[in-house]
mmCIF file of C-alpha atoms in Angstrom:
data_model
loop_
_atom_site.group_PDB
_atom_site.id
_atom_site.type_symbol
_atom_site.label_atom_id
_atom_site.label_comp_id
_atom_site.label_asym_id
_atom_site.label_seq_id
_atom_site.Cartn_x
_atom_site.Cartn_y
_atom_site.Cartn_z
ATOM 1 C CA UNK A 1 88.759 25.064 103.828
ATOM 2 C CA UNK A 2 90.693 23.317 106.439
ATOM 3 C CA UNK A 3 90.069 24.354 109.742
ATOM 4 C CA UNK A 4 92.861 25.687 112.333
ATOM 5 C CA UNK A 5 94.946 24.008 114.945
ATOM 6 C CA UNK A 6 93.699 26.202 116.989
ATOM 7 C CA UNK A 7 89.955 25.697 116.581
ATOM 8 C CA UNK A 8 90.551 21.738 116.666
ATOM 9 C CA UNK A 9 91.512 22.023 120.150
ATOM 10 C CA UNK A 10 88.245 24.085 121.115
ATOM 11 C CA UNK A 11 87.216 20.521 120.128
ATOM 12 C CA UNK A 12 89.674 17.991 122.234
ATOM 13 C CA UNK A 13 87.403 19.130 125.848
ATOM 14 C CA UNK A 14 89.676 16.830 127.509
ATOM 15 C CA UNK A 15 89.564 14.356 124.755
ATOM 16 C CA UNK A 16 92.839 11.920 124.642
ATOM 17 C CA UNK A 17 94.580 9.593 122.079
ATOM 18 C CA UNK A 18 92.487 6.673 123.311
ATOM 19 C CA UNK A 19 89.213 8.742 121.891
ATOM 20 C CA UNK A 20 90.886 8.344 118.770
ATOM 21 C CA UNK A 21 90.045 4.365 118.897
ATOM 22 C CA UNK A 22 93.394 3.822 116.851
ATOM 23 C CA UNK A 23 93.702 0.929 114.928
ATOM 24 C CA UNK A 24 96.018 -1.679 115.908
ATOM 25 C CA UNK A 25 99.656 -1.491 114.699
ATOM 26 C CA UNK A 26 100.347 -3.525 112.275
ATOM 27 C CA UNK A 27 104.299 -4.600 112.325
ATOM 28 C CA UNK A 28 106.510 -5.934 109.689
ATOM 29 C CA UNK A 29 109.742 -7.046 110.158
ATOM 30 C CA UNK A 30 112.741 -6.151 108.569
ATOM 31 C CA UNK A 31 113.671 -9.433 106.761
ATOM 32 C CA UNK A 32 109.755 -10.025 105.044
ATOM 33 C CA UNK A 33 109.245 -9.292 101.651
ATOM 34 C CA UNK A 34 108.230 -5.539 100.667
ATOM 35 C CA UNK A 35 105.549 -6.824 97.936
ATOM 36 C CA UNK A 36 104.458 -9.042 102.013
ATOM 37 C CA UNK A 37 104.685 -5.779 103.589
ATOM 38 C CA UNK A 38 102.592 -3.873 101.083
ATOM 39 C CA UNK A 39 100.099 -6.239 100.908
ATOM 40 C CA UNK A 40 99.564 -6.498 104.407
ATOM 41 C CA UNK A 41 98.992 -2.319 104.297
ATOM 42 C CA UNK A 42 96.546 -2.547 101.772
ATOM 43 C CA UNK A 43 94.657 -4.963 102.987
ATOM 44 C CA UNK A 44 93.878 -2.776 106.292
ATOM 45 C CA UNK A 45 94.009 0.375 104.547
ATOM 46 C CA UNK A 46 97.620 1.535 106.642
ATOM 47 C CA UNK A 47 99.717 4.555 105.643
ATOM 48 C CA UNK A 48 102.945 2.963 107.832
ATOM 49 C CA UNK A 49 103.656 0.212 109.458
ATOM 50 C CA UNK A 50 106.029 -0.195 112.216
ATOM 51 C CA UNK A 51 109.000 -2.270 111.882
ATOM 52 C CA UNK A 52 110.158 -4.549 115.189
ATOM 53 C CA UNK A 53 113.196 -6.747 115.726
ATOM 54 C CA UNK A 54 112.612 -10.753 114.833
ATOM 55 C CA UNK A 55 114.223 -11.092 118.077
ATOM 56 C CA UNK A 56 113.071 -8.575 120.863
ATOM 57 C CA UNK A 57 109.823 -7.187 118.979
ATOM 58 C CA UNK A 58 111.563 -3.805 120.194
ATOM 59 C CA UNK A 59 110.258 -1.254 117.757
ATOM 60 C CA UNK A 60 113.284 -0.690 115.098
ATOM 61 C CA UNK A 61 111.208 2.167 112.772
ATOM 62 C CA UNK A 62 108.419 2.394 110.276
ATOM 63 C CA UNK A 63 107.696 1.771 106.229
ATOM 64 C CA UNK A 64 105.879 4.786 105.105
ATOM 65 C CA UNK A 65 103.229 3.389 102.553
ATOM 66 C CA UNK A 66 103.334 6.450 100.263
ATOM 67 C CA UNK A 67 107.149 6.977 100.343
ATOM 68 C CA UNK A 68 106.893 3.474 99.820
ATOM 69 C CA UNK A 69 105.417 3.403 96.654
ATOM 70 C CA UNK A 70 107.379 6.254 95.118
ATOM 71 C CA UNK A 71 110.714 3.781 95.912
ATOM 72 C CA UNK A 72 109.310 1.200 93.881
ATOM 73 C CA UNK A 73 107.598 3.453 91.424
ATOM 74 C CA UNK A 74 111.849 4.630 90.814
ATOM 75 C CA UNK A 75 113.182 1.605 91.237
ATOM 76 C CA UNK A 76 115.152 2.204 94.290
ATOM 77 C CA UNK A 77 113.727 -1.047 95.823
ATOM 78 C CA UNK A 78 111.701 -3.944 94.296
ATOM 79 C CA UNK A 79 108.708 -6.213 95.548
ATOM 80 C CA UNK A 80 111.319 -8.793 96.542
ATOM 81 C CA UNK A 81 113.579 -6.767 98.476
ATOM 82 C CA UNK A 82 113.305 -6.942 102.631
ATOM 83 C CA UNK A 83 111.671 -4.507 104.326
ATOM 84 C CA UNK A 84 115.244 -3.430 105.767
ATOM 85 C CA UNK A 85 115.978 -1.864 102.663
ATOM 86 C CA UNK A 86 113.206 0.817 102.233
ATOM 87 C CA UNK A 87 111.918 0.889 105.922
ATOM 88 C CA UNK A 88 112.795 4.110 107.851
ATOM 89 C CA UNK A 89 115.063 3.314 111.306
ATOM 90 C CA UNK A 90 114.431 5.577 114.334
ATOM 91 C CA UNK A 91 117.625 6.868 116.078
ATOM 92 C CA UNK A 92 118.162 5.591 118.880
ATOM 93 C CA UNK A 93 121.337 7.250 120.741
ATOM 94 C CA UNK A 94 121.215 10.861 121.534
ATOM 95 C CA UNK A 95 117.875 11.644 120.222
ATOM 96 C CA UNK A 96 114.638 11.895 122.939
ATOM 97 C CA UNK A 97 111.708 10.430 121.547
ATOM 98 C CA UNK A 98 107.831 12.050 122.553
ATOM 99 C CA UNK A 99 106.087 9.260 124.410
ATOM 100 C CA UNK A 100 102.832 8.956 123.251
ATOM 101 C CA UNK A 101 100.187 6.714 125.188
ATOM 102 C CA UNK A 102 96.309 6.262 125.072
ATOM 103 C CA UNK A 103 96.542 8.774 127.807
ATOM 104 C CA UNK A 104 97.959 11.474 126.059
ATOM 105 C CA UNK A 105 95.484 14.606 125.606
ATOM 106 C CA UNK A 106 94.838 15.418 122.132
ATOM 107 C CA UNK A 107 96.524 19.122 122.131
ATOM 108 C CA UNK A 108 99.433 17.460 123.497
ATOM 109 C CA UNK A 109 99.335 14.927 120.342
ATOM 110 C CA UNK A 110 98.267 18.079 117.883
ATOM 111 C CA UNK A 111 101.855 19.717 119.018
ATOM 112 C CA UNK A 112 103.451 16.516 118.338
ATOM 113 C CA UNK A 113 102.071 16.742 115.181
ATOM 114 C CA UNK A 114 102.848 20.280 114.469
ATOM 115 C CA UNK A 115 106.741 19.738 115.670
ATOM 116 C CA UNK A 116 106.187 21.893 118.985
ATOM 117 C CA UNK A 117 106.504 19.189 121.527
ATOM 118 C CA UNK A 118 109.684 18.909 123.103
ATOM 119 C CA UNK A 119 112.153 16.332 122.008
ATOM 120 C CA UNK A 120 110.629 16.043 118.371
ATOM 121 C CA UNK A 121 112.540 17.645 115.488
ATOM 122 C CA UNK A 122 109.806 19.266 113.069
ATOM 123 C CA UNK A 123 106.415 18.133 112.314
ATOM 124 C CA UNK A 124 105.408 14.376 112.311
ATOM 125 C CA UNK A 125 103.274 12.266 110.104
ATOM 126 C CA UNK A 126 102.176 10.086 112.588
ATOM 127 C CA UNK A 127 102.751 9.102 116.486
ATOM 128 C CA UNK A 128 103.665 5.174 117.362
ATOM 129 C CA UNK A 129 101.318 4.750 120.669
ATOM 130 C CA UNK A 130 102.837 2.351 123.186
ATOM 131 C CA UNK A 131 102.369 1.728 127.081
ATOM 132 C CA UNK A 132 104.028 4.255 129.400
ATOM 133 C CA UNK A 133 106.843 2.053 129.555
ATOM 134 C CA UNK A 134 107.001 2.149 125.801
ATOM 135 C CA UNK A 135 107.418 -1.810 125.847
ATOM 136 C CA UNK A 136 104.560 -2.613 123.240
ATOM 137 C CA UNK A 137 103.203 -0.894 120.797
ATOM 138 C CA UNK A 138 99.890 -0.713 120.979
ATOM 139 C CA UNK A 139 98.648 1.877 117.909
ATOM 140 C CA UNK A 140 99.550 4.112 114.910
ATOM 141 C CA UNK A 141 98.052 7.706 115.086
ATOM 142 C CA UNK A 142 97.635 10.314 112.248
ATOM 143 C CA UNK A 143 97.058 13.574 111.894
ATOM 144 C CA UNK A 144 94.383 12.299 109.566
ATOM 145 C CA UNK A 145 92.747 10.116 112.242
ATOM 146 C CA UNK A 146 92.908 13.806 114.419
ATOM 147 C CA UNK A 147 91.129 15.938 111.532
ATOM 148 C CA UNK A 148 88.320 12.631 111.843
ATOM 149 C CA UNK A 149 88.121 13.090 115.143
ATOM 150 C CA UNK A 150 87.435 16.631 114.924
ATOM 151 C CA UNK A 151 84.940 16.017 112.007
ATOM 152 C CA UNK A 152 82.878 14.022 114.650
ATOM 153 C CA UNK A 153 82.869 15.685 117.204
ATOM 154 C CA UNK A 154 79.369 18.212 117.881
ATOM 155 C CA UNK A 155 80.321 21.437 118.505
#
């Protein structure tokens, strides 16, 4: 049985992303190969990868592994299509993004999760971890890797 949001954060004690110990982010960009992109995923075991500009490395969205597969699974996309055509672009005009940094407290990234944090629009899959200045990023974070983190913890 899983257990509650609300006993996780019983857990966090003052816990914060960087107690995760995300993984790198791994980045594609939007002109490699899919079959490239997927490989890359597998290999470290990645549900998304983040997507940055050939130019600016600015972030430019995210190829959700799973979603992913089902596009190639229908044939919306092949192996030798670009990541531009199945990766999923963030919006950038008129829409606030979350920040979330290696300083961020866990409950705060548990809201994120759940949709409740201001500027997000409904629950998340994961969180792209950058600086403060959101300049690099720096980590992907799941609500998977937060349910592990949980796990470990002694009560």
């Amino acid at each position: 049985m899983a257990q509650s949001t609300s006993t996780w954060a019983l857990k966090y004690r003052g816990a914060t992303v960087e107690d995760l110990d995300p993984p790198p982010a791994l980045s594609t960009k939007p002109t490699e190969l899919i079959s490239y992109a997927l490989m890359n995923a597998y290999e470290r075991d990645y549900s998304h990868l983040t997507v940055v500009s050939e130019d600016t490395r600015a972030l430019l969205g995210y190829l959700n592994i799973p979603r992913l597969k089902q596009m190639l699974k229908e044939g919306a996309v092949g192996e030798t299509d670009h990541v531009e055509k199945a990766m999923q672009r963030f919006q950038r005009s008129g829409k606030v993004y979350k920040v979330i940094t290696m300083d961020t407290p866990l409950e705060e990234l548990e809201s994120f999760f759940t949709g409740g944090t201001s500027g997000s629009s409904g629950p998340q899959e994961f969180a792209v971890v950058t600086d403060g200045n959101r300049r690099f990023v720096l980590g992907v974070a799941t609500k998977g890797d937060l349910e592990q983190f949980v796990k470990r913890r002694p009560a």
